[in-house]
Amino acid sequence: MSNKPRSPGRHFLQIPGPTPIPDPVLRAIDQPVIDHRGPAFQKLSKRVLEKVKAPFKTKNPVIIFPSSGTGGWEAALVNTLSPGDKVLMFETGQFASLWNTMAKSLGLKPEFIESDWRIGADPAQIKERLKADKNHEIKAVCVVHNETASGTTSPLQEIRQVLDELKHPALYFVDAVSSLASIDLRHDEWGIDVTIAGSQKGLMLPAGLGFNAISQKALEASKKSGFAKSYWSWADMLANNANGFFPYTPATNLLYGLDVALDLLEQEGYDRVFARHRRHGEATRRAVVAWGLEVLCKDPKYYSPVVTSVLLPPGHDADAFRAIALENFDISLGTGLGRVAGKVFRIGHLADTNDLTILGALSGVEMSLELAGIPHKKGGVQAAINYLAEQAKNPSHKLAAAE
Ligand SMILES: *Cc1c(COP(=O)(O)O)cnc(C)c1O
């Protein structure tokens, strides 16, 4: 046992994933292990494999790997492409950069549209690159839906329209690790070929499940893919899943949790879930503006309903600030990643969150700004209160929250 005194109350885990786990999900995970080749498992897995299509808005199969989200990236690439293929990626932030690095190390040739991490993937720049690709050498366009490092959300539909307009045959891959079940995403309707997700963000589970929702076109491409693969092979997975089983030991207890998490989302209603995230994103940004600080995302078109990255004034270390917040108020704020390390901190406002959670988190931030001696104006929490109270007056606020 440590000598540190106990922190009463609950810890404020305000990082943009992993997110706090609702009690019913924790209870569901806490069950005896069962035989993953037996009938009880088969029943569970058949039910979950069907139910998990809902957040992706797909009728196609969704593959569930016992992996983190990063595994989902790799599975998407190695199942559909061949070594030496060109892929187009947009530098929205650290996660796009890591996916780009992975593509290179696998032997793909990524064309990386560089950016300053302060906007989402820009359809106009993507269009320009695809237009120049007369011989259709680009085999896939890879977009991070919600860039968790920078707090930007990319317009998936607009990018689909660019592909359609140019009649470009590239596959369309979307990293939805931090957007699934928090921001609307329509795998089938928006013509996404592989949607990649993970369990520990909007789905309110521990880390350990990686998802690939796949299209018919991606399935066709997988039959011609030239990459060697084994663990990540869709073919083995799909063949086994057809009977409710997996080619290797699945994360059974996380599937119990997923079963219940999907029920909770269904009960709230996905449109309400999305509206709640938009509302909390707006409340958080209003607080940041009132403090006189700067939101890293510089174009409202790309504001994230999931996470807000906040720039500190030059000369102030964001990690020292985060340490003060943790020490004094038992709140974990997200660290700045990669090129914005030390310059930004992140406030996660996703998953199992309500108005008072957000106000508690913003209070922790405002008090910590004071303790850390960071120049700011008072009234950020008040600005968020004003906005949320105003929203609550509107009987339909739960669906109609302002963008
Ligand atoms: C968290 C995250 C990942 C990485 O997922 P892991 O589960 O850590 O492997 C990838 N992309 C985005 C956008 C993320 O937020």
Short mmCIF file of C-alpha atoms and ligand atoms in Angstrom, two decimals:
data_model
loop_
_atom_site.label_atom_id
_atom_site.label_comp_id
_atom_site.label_asym_id
_atom_site.label_seq_id
_atom_site.Cartn_x
_atom_site.Cartn_y
_atom_site.Cartn_z
CA MET A 1 0.00 0.00 0.00
CA SER A 2 1.23 3.47 -0.83
CA ASN A 3 1.53 6.18 1.79
CA LYS A 4 -0.48 8.58 -0.32
CA PRO A 5 -3.77 9.53 1.37
CA ARG A 6 -6.89 8.15 -0.29
CA SER A 7 -8.63 10.41 -2.82
CA PRO A 8 -12.32 10.36 -1.97
CA GLY A 9 -15.00 10.47 -4.65
CA ARG A 10 -14.44 9.40 -8.18
CA HIS A 11 -11.39 10.16 -10.28
CA PHE A 12 -12.14 12.54 -13.17
CA LEU A 13 -10.78 10.66 -16.18
CA GLN A 14 -11.11 13.49 -18.70
CA ILE A 15 -8.69 12.13 -21.28
CA PRO A 16 -10.07 11.36 -24.75
CA GLY A 17 -9.83 7.64 -24.15
CA PRO A 18 -9.72 5.29 -22.46
CA THR A 19 -12.96 6.66 -21.04
CA PRO A 20 -14.79 5.89 -17.78
CA ILE A 21 -16.74 2.65 -17.90
CA PRO A 22 -20.43 2.71 -16.90
CA ASP A 23 -21.26 0.44 -13.95
CA PRO A 24 -23.55 -1.90 -15.93
CA VAL A 25 -20.67 -2.52 -18.35
CA LEU A 26 -18.24 -3.23 -15.51
CA ARG A 27 -20.76 -5.65 -13.99
CA ALA A 28 -21.17 -7.38 -17.33
CA ILE A 29 -17.42 -7.88 -17.77
CA ASP A 30 -17.14 -9.28 -14.24
CA GLN A 31 -18.44 -12.76 -15.05
CA PRO A 32 -16.91 -16.23 -15.03
CA VAL A 33 -14.92 -17.12 -18.12
CA ILE A 34 -16.71 -19.53 -20.43
CA ASP A 35 -15.51 -21.98 -23.07
CA HIS A 36 -14.99 -19.98 -26.24
CA ARG A 37 -15.69 -23.13 -28.29
CA GLY A 38 -18.92 -23.89 -26.43
CA PRO A 39 -22.60 -23.13 -27.04
CA ALA A 40 -22.92 -20.26 -24.53
CA PHE A 41 -20.13 -18.38 -26.25
CA GLN A 42 -21.57 -19.11 -29.67
CA LYS A 43 -24.87 -17.53 -28.63
CA LEU A 44 -23.16 -14.45 -27.18
CA SER A 45 -20.93 -13.94 -30.16
CA LYS A 46 -23.67 -14.35 -32.75
CA ARG A 47 -25.73 -11.75 -30.90
CA VAL A 48 -22.84 -9.30 -30.49
CA LEU A 49 -21.59 -9.66 -34.08
CA GLU A 50 -25.08 -8.68 -35.24
CA LYS A 51 -25.62 -5.87 -32.69
CA VAL A 52 -22.23 -4.26 -33.30
CA LYS A 53 -23.34 -3.26 -36.79
CA ALA A 54 -25.56 -0.53 -35.28
CA PRO A 55 -22.93 2.08 -34.34
CA PHE A 56 -21.26 1.65 -37.74
CA LYS A 57 -24.62 1.93 -39.54
CA THR A 58 -23.76 -1.03 -41.70
CA LYS A 59 -25.41 -4.22 -42.86
CA ASN A 60 -22.03 -5.74 -43.72
CA PRO A 61 -19.88 -7.85 -41.41
CA VAL A 62 -17.92 -6.14 -38.64
CA ILE A 63 -14.75 -7.94 -37.62
CA ILE A 64 -13.71 -7.85 -33.96
CA PHE A 65 -10.04 -8.46 -33.18
CA PRO A 66 -8.66 -8.90 -29.68
CA SER A 67 -6.46 -5.84 -30.25
CA SER A 68 -6.17 -2.13 -29.72
CA GLY A 69 -7.24 0.35 -32.41
CA THR A 70 -3.76 0.26 -33.95
CA GLY A 71 -4.36 -3.38 -34.86
CA GLY A 72 -7.46 -2.25 -36.73
CA TRP A 73 -5.30 0.11 -38.84
CA GLU A 74 -2.96 -2.69 -39.78
CA ALA A 75 -5.77 -5.12 -40.56
CA ALA A 76 -7.41 -2.60 -42.91
CA LEU A 77 -4.17 -2.07 -44.85
CA VAL A 78 -2.86 -5.63 -45.09
CA ASN A 79 -6.17 -7.20 -46.03
CA THR A 80 -6.90 -4.96 -48.99
CA LEU A 81 -3.65 -3.58 -50.43
CA SER A 82 -0.36 -4.86 -51.82
CA PRO A 83 3.23 -3.86 -51.04
CA GLY A 84 4.23 -0.78 -53.04
CA ASP A 85 0.65 0.54 -53.37
CA LYS A 86 0.18 4.27 -53.04
CA VAL A 87 -2.20 5.55 -50.37
CA LEU A 88 -3.29 9.11 -49.70
CA MET A 89 -3.32 10.35 -46.10
CA PHE A 90 -3.93 13.74 -44.50
CA GLU A 91 -1.88 15.01 -41.56
CA THR A 92 -4.60 15.90 -39.09
CA GLY A 93 -2.33 15.18 -36.10
CA GLN A 94 -0.43 12.52 -34.22
CA PHE A 95 -2.76 9.63 -35.06
CA ALA A 96 -2.70 10.35 -38.79
CA SER A 97 1.10 10.59 -38.51
CA LEU A 98 1.33 7.22 -36.76
CA TRP A 99 -0.90 5.60 -39.38
CA ASN A 100 1.32 7.11 -42.08
CA THR A 101 4.41 5.67 -40.36
CA MET A 102 2.74 2.28 -40.16
CA ALA A 103 1.88 2.39 -43.88
CA LYS A 104 5.52 3.14 -44.69
CA SER A 105 6.86 0.36 -42.48
CA LEU A 106 4.50 -2.12 -44.13
CA GLY A 107 5.95 -1.22 -47.53
CA LEU A 108 3.16 1.01 -48.81
CA LYS A 109 3.91 4.36 -50.44
CA PRO A 110 1.87 6.93 -48.55
CA GLU A 111 1.40 10.38 -50.00
CA PHE A 112 0.99 12.50 -46.87
CA ILE A 113 -0.76 15.84 -47.23
CA GLU A 114 1.02 17.92 -44.63
CA SER A 115 -0.85 20.28 -42.35
CA ASP A 116 -0.38 22.21 -39.13
CA TRP A 117 -2.66 19.99 -36.98
CA ARG A 118 -5.11 22.89 -36.64
CA ILE A 119 -7.68 21.73 -39.19
CA GLY A 120 -9.29 18.42 -40.15
CA ALA A 121 -8.75 16.65 -43.47
CA ASP A 122 -9.50 19.27 -46.13
CA PRO A 123 -11.63 17.92 -49.01
CA ALA A 124 -10.26 20.57 -51.41
CA GLN A 125 -6.65 19.46 -50.92
CA ILE A 126 -7.63 15.81 -51.20
CA LYS A 127 -9.45 16.62 -54.43
CA GLU A 128 -6.39 18.31 -55.87
CA ARG A 129 -4.21 15.25 -55.19
CA LEU A 130 -6.74 12.78 -56.52
CA LYS A 131 -7.30 14.86 -59.64
CA ALA A 132 -3.56 14.76 -60.36
CA ASP A 133 -3.61 10.97 -60.03
CA LYS A 134 -4.67 10.35 -63.63
CA ASN A 135 -3.54 6.71 -63.67
CA HIS A 136 -5.33 5.86 -60.46
CA GLU A 137 -2.14 4.80 -58.70
CA ILE A 138 -3.63 5.81 -55.35
CA LYS A 139 -5.32 2.68 -54.08
CA ALA A 140 -6.76 4.03 -50.84
CA VAL A 141 -7.64 7.33 -49.18
CA CYS A 142 -7.12 7.14 -45.40
CA VAL A 143 -8.81 9.69 -43.15
CA VAL A 144 -8.87 10.02 -39.37
CA HIS A 145 -12.48 10.96 -38.60
CA ASN A 146 -11.78 12.51 -35.22
CA GLU A 147 -8.12 13.39 -34.70
CA THR A 148 -7.77 12.86 -30.99
CA ALA A 149 -4.45 14.66 -30.76
CA SER A 150 -5.57 17.97 -32.23
CA GLY A 151 -9.30 17.92 -31.52
CA THR A 152 -10.45 18.17 -35.13
CA THR A 153 -13.19 16.27 -36.92
CA SER A 154 -13.02 15.65 -40.66
CA PRO A 155 -15.99 15.90 -43.06
CA LEU A 156 -16.29 12.28 -44.19
CA GLN A 157 -19.22 12.82 -46.49
CA GLU A 158 -17.53 15.64 -48.36
CA ILE A 159 -14.47 13.46 -48.94
CA ARG A 160 -16.69 10.68 -50.25
CA GLN A 161 -18.25 13.20 -52.64
CA VAL A 162 -14.80 14.12 -53.94
CA LEU A 163 -14.07 10.47 -54.76
CA ASP A 164 -17.45 10.12 -56.47
CA GLU A 165 -17.14 13.35 -58.41
CA LEU A 166 -13.75 12.36 -59.80
CA LYS A 167 -14.90 8.76 -60.29
CA HIS A 168 -11.73 7.77 -58.50
CA PRO A 169 -11.73 4.04 -57.68
CA ALA A 170 -9.57 4.27 -54.51
CA LEU A 171 -10.79 2.49 -51.41
CA TYR A 172 -11.91 4.78 -48.58
CA PHE A 173 -10.58 3.96 -45.09
CA VAL A 174 -11.76 5.81 -42.00
CA ASP A 175 -10.13 5.73 -38.58
CA ALA A 176 -13.15 6.08 -36.28
CA VAL A 177 -11.30 4.97 -33.15
CA SER A 178 -12.30 8.09 -31.21
CA SER A 179 -15.49 8.97 -33.10
CA LEU A 180 -17.52 5.77 -33.22
CA ALA A 181 -20.63 6.07 -31.05
CA SER A 182 -19.79 9.73 -30.33
CA ILE A 183 -20.07 11.40 -33.75
CA ASP A 184 -22.39 10.26 -36.52
CA LEU A 185 -20.74 7.91 -38.99
CA ARG A 186 -22.57 5.97 -41.69
CA HIS A 187 -20.38 3.23 -43.06
CA ASP A 188 -22.77 2.08 -45.79
CA GLU A 189 -24.44 5.36 -46.73
CA TRP A 190 -21.16 7.27 -46.94
CA GLY A 191 -19.44 4.61 -49.00
CA ILE A 192 -16.70 3.84 -46.51
CA ASP A 193 -14.76 0.68 -47.36
CA VAL A 194 -13.13 0.01 -44.00
CA THR A 195 -14.12 1.73 -40.77
CA ILE A 196 -11.58 1.14 -38.02
CA ALA A 197 -12.55 1.45 -34.38
CA GLY A 198 -11.48 0.49 -30.88
CA SER A 199 -13.36 -0.33 -27.70
CA GLN A 200 -11.97 2.18 -25.21
CA LYS A 201 -13.41 5.49 -26.40
CA GLY A 202 -17.03 6.09 -27.41
CA LEU A 203 -17.94 2.46 -26.78
CA MET A 204 -17.18 2.89 -23.05
CA LEU A 205 -15.19 -0.32 -22.65
CA PRO A 206 -11.64 -1.10 -21.60
CA ALA A 207 -9.08 -1.28 -24.40
CA GLY A 208 -8.80 -4.65 -26.08
CA LEU A 209 -11.20 -4.81 -29.02
CA GLY A 210 -10.25 -3.56 -32.50
CA PHE A 211 -12.91 -3.32 -35.19
CA ASN A 212 -13.00 -3.37 -38.99
CA ALA A 213 -16.37 -2.70 -40.63
CA ILE A 214 -15.92 -3.68 -44.25
CA SER A 215 -17.69 -3.04 -47.55
CA GLN A 216 -18.33 -5.43 -50.39
CA LYS A 217 -15.69 -3.55 -52.37
CA ALA A 218 -13.14 -4.03 -49.56
CA LEU A 219 -14.03 -7.71 -49.42
CA GLU A 220 -13.40 -8.01 -53.17
CA ALA A 221 -10.09 -6.18 -52.79
CA SER A 222 -9.11 -8.58 -50.01
CA LYS A 223 -9.21 -11.47 -52.48
CA LYS A 224 -6.49 -9.83 -54.58
CA SER A 225 -4.39 -8.29 -51.81
CA GLY A 226 -0.70 -9.13 -52.04
CA PHE A 227 0.27 -8.67 -48.39
CA ALA A 228 1.22 -11.67 -46.29
CA LYS A 229 -1.10 -11.88 -43.28
CA SER A 230 -2.11 -14.37 -40.71
CA TYR A 231 -3.36 -12.99 -37.39
CA TRP A 232 -5.13 -10.10 -39.15
CA SER A 233 -6.65 -12.19 -41.94
CA TRP A 234 -10.27 -11.26 -42.57
CA ALA A 235 -10.85 -14.53 -44.42
CA ASP A 236 -10.13 -16.72 -41.37
CA MET A 237 -12.14 -14.41 -39.16
CA LEU A 238 -15.19 -14.29 -41.42
CA ALA A 239 -15.20 -18.05 -41.94
CA ASN A 240 -15.15 -18.65 -38.18
CA ASN A 241 -17.55 -15.82 -37.32
CA ALA A 242 -20.14 -17.33 -39.66
CA ASN A 243 -20.62 -20.02 -36.98
CA GLY A 244 -20.26 -17.67 -34.05
CA PHE A 245 -16.64 -18.57 -33.37
CA PHE A 246 -13.18 -17.03 -33.71
CA PRO A 247 -9.96 -18.44 -35.22
CA TYR A 248 -8.18 -17.86 -31.90
CA THR A 249 -9.19 -17.00 -28.35
CA PRO A 250 -11.46 -13.94 -28.38
CA ALA A 251 -11.64 -11.36 -25.58
CA THR A 252 -14.74 -13.06 -24.20
CA ASN A 253 -15.30 -10.83 -21.19
CA LEU A 254 -14.97 -7.68 -23.28
CA LEU A 255 -17.67 -9.10 -25.55
CA TYR A 256 -19.94 -9.41 -22.49
CA GLY A 257 -19.22 -5.74 -21.88
CA LEU A 258 -19.78 -4.78 -25.51
CA ASP A 259 -23.15 -6.51 -25.45
CA VAL A 260 -24.29 -4.23 -22.60
CA ALA A 261 -22.54 -1.06 -23.86
CA LEU A 262 -24.42 -1.38 -27.15
CA ASP A 263 -27.69 -1.69 -25.20
CA LEU A 264 -26.90 1.49 -23.24
CA LEU A 265 -26.21 3.42 -26.46
CA GLU A 266 -29.37 2.06 -28.02
CA GLN A 267 -31.41 3.06 -24.95
CA GLU A 268 -30.14 6.62 -25.05
CA GLY A 269 -30.54 6.72 -28.83
CA TYR A 270 -27.63 7.44 -31.14
CA ASP A 271 -28.96 10.85 -32.19
CA ARG A 272 -29.15 11.90 -28.55
CA VAL A 273 -25.66 10.56 -27.96
CA PHE A 274 -24.33 12.64 -30.85
CA ALA A 275 -26.23 15.77 -29.74
CA ARG A 276 -24.87 15.35 -26.21
CA HIS A 277 -21.31 15.24 -27.54
CA ARG A 278 -21.86 18.36 -29.67
CA ARG A 279 -23.33 20.17 -26.66
CA HIS A 280 -20.41 19.27 -24.41
CA GLY A 281 -17.91 20.25 -27.09
CA GLU A 282 -19.57 23.65 -27.42
CA ALA A 283 -19.74 24.16 -23.63
CA THR A 284 -16.04 23.34 -23.33
CA ARG A 285 -15.01 25.70 -26.14
CA ARG A 286 -17.07 28.50 -24.59
CA ALA A 287 -15.17 28.00 -21.33
CA VAL A 288 -11.81 28.07 -23.16
CA VAL A 289 -12.71 31.28 -24.99
CA ALA A 290 -13.92 32.90 -21.76
CA TRP A 291 -10.59 32.03 -20.11
CA GLY A 292 -8.93 33.90 -22.96
CA LEU A 293 -7.10 30.74 -24.09
CA GLU A 294 -6.92 29.38 -27.60
CA VAL A 295 -8.55 26.24 -29.00
CA LEU A 296 -5.97 24.41 -31.14
CA CYS A 297 -8.54 23.72 -33.89
CA LYS A 298 -8.64 27.04 -35.72
CA ASP A 299 -11.58 26.51 -38.07
CA PRO A 300 -15.07 25.97 -36.58
CA LYS A 301 -15.86 23.68 -39.52
CA TYR A 302 -13.60 21.07 -37.90
CA TYR A 303 -14.46 21.53 -34.19
CA SER A 304 -14.51 18.19 -32.39
CA PRO A 305 -17.48 17.09 -30.28
CA VAL A 306 -15.17 14.56 -28.58
CA VAL A 307 -12.08 16.42 -27.40
CA THR A 308 -10.82 19.98 -27.15
CA SER A 309 -7.08 20.69 -27.36
CA VAL A 310 -6.22 23.89 -25.54
CA LEU A 311 -3.07 25.91 -26.25
CA LEU A 312 -1.33 27.45 -23.26
CA PRO A 313 0.40 30.83 -23.57
CA PRO A 314 4.08 30.52 -24.59
CA GLY A 315 6.35 29.88 -21.61
CA HIS A 316 3.80 27.71 -19.79
CA ASP A 317 4.29 23.95 -19.79
CA ALA A 318 1.05 22.07 -20.36
CA ASP A 319 2.33 18.93 -18.65
CA ALA A 320 3.32 20.84 -15.51
CA PHE A 321 -0.21 22.28 -15.56
CA ARG A 322 -1.73 18.79 -15.92
CA ALA A 323 0.36 17.56 -12.99
CA ILE A 324 -1.03 20.37 -10.81
CA ALA A 325 -4.59 19.49 -11.83
CA LEU A 326 -4.03 15.81 -11.00
CA GLU A 327 -2.32 16.51 -7.69
CA ASN A 328 -4.92 18.96 -6.43
CA PHE A 329 -8.19 17.86 -7.95
CA ASP A 330 -7.72 14.21 -8.96
CA ILE A 331 -8.48 14.99 -12.59
CA SER A 332 -6.57 13.48 -15.53
CA LEU A 333 -6.39 15.77 -18.54
CA GLY A 334 -4.98 14.61 -21.89
CA THR A 335 -1.33 15.29 -22.63
CA GLY A 336 -0.13 17.02 -25.78
CA LEU A 337 1.14 14.45 -28.28
CA GLY A 338 3.99 14.66 -30.79
CA ARG A 339 4.66 18.12 -32.09
CA VAL A 340 2.29 19.82 -29.64
CA ALA A 341 3.76 18.08 -26.57
CA GLY A 342 4.00 20.52 -23.67
CA LYS A 343 2.09 23.16 -25.63
CA VAL A 344 -1.45 21.84 -25.32
CA PHE A 345 -3.55 19.91 -22.89
CA ARG A 346 -6.71 18.13 -23.92
CA ILE A 347 -10.13 17.97 -22.32
CA GLY A 348 -12.00 14.80 -23.26
CA HIS A 349 -15.80 15.26 -23.36
CA LEU A 350 -16.86 11.92 -24.74
CA ALA A 351 -18.52 8.66 -23.82
CA ASP A 352 -20.28 8.24 -20.45
CA THR A 353 -20.49 11.96 -19.68
CA ASN A 354 -23.21 14.39 -18.62
CA ASP A 355 -23.57 18.15 -18.11
CA LEU A 356 -22.34 18.01 -14.51
CA THR A 357 -19.35 15.82 -15.37
CA ILE A 358 -18.30 18.44 -17.90
CA LEU A 359 -18.86 21.30 -15.46
CA GLY A 360 -16.86 19.43 -12.81
CA ALA A 361 -14.02 18.92 -15.25
CA LEU A 362 -14.07 22.56 -16.37
CA SER A 363 -14.04 23.65 -12.71
CA GLY A 364 -10.95 21.53 -12.17
CA VAL A 365 -9.30 23.19 -15.15
CA GLU A 366 -10.23 26.72 -14.06
CA MET A 367 -8.94 26.20 -10.51
CA SER A 368 -5.74 24.61 -11.84
CA LEU A 369 -5.10 27.57 -14.17
CA GLU A 370 -5.16 29.72 -11.06
CA LEU A 371 -2.85 27.41 -9.09
CA ALA A 372 -0.42 27.09 -12.00
CA GLY A 373 -0.22 30.87 -12.38
CA ILE A 374 -1.32 30.74 -16.01
CA PRO A 375 -2.67 34.10 -17.16
CA HIS A 376 -6.39 33.74 -17.83
CA LYS A 377 -9.72 35.41 -17.26
CA LYS A 378 -12.30 34.07 -14.81
CA GLY A 379 -15.72 32.95 -15.90
CA GLY A 380 -15.05 29.97 -18.16
CA VAL A 381 -17.14 27.64 -16.02
CA GLN A 382 -19.87 30.28 -15.84
CA ALA A 383 -19.92 30.54 -19.63
CA ALA A 384 -20.36 26.77 -19.86
CA ILE A 385 -23.12 26.85 -17.20
CA ASN A 386 -24.94 29.58 -19.10
CA TYR A 387 -24.80 27.61 -22.32
CA LEU A 388 -25.85 24.27 -20.82
CA ALA A 389 -28.69 25.85 -18.82
CA GLU A 390 -29.91 27.60 -21.97
CA GLN A 391 -29.81 24.31 -23.86
CA ALA A 392 -31.73 22.55 -21.08
CA LYS A 393 -34.57 25.09 -21.38
CA ASN A 394 -35.23 23.95 -24.89
CA PRO A 395 -37.39 20.82 -24.58
CA SER A 396 -35.87 19.35 -27.71
CA HIS A 397 -32.34 20.32 -26.71
CA LYS A 398 -31.24 16.76 -26.46
CA LEU A 399 -31.62 16.35 -30.19
CA ALA A 400 -31.21 19.89 -31.44
CA ALA A 401 -28.05 21.06 -29.69
CA ALA A 402 -26.24 23.79 -31.55
CA GLU A 403 -23.39 22.75 -33.81
C1 LIG B 1 -6.78 6.08 -29.66
C2 LIG B 1 -6.65 6.25 -31.13
C3 LIG B 1 -5.93 5.35 -31.94
C4 LIG B 1 -5.07 4.26 -31.39
O1 LIG B 1 -5.77 3.31 -30.76
P1 LIG B 1 -5.03 2.31 -29.76
O2 LIG B 1 -6.20 1.59 -29.20
O3 LIG B 1 -4.28 3.14 -28.78
O4 LIG B 1 -4.15 1.45 -30.57
C5 LIG B 1 -5.96 5.53 -33.30
N1 LIG B 1 -6.61 6.56 -33.85
C6 LIG B 1 -7.28 7.45 -33.12
C7 LIG B 1 -7.98 8.56 -33.80
C8 LIG B 1 -7.31 7.33 -31.74
O5 LIG B 1 -7.97 8.23 -31.00
#
